XYZ file of C-alpha atoms in Angstrom:
86
model
C 82.180 87.242 90.349
C 83.081 88.173 93.929
C 86.773 88.475 93.039
C 85.868 90.829 90.192
C 83.765 93.004 92.508
C 86.545 93.192 95.106
C 89.095 94.045 92.399
C 86.847 96.862 91.108
C 86.316 98.190 94.636
C 90.055 98.114 95.373
C 90.810 99.874 92.091
C 88.345 102.692 92.824
C 89.662 103.167 96.373
C 93.220 103.207 95.038
C 92.238 106.001 92.613
C 90.738 108.079 95.410
C 93.758 107.573 97.664
C 96.154 108.475 94.844
C 94.205 111.691 94.207
C 94.219 112.510 97.922
C 97.969 111.962 98.129
C 98.535 114.241 95.124
C 96.815 117.183 96.830
C 98.538 119.761 99.001
C 97.918 118.831 102.632
C 95.729 121.863 103.357
C 93.452 121.089 100.375
C 92.633 117.476 101.279
C 89.623 118.193 103.493
C 88.344 120.828 101.046
C 88.422 118.511 98.022
C 87.353 115.421 100.012
C 85.175 116.731 102.874
C 84.194 114.553 105.811
C 81.310 112.295 104.825
C 81.675 112.843 101.079
C 80.158 110.061 98.996
C 81.619 109.124 95.628
C 79.443 106.896 93.464
C 81.044 103.862 91.797
C 78.976 103.153 88.677
C 80.772 99.860 87.987
C 79.482 98.283 91.244
C 75.826 97.758 92.191
C 74.985 100.583 94.629
C 78.731 101.212 94.928
C 79.792 104.158 97.077
C 83.063 105.378 98.561
C 82.731 107.488 101.715
C 85.538 109.589 103.174
C 85.828 110.404 106.869
C 88.389 111.826 109.289
C 89.020 111.278 112.982
C 89.647 115.037 113.199
C 89.590 117.066 109.949
C 91.706 119.811 111.580
C 94.431 117.507 112.893
C 98.010 117.090 111.724
C 98.608 114.208 111.189
C 95.365 113.785 109.300
C 93.832 110.327 109.623
C 91.642 109.571 106.610
C 89.320 106.589 106.445
C 87.854 105.487 103.126
C 84.960 103.013 103.207
C 83.737 101.333 100.037
C 80.344 99.643 100.082
C 78.299 97.891 97.436
C 75.451 95.445 97.114
C 76.753 92.176 95.696
C 74.094 90.196 93.807
C 75.568 86.995 95.267
C 76.406 87.995 98.861
C 74.404 91.128 99.685
C 75.914 94.218 101.275
C 79.719 94.314 101.317
C 81.952 96.885 102.986
C 85.722 97.336 103.016
C 87.625 99.946 105.002
C 90.963 101.540 104.135
C 92.946 104.113 106.105
C 95.855 106.412 105.496
C 97.695 109.008 107.555
C 99.054 112.248 106.125
C 101.069 115.065 107.601
C 102.129 118.484 106.441
């Protein structure tokens, strides 16, 4: 079960990161503002949160945190990061 939850979490984060990468650089923080929460219906209490070290910076350092409440292990969190530049 844990492997399935992690696979679902990774898949959802991958989708968000692919969408971010497809945006023009100047639109990233508009479409995905700092602190935005994206609900993941396929995971219990699943949420992806976006954050930036500095939303006005170039390069832009984006952190994506996925959290969910695993029935077997309790609260789980995984952090991913990417750097983009204009």
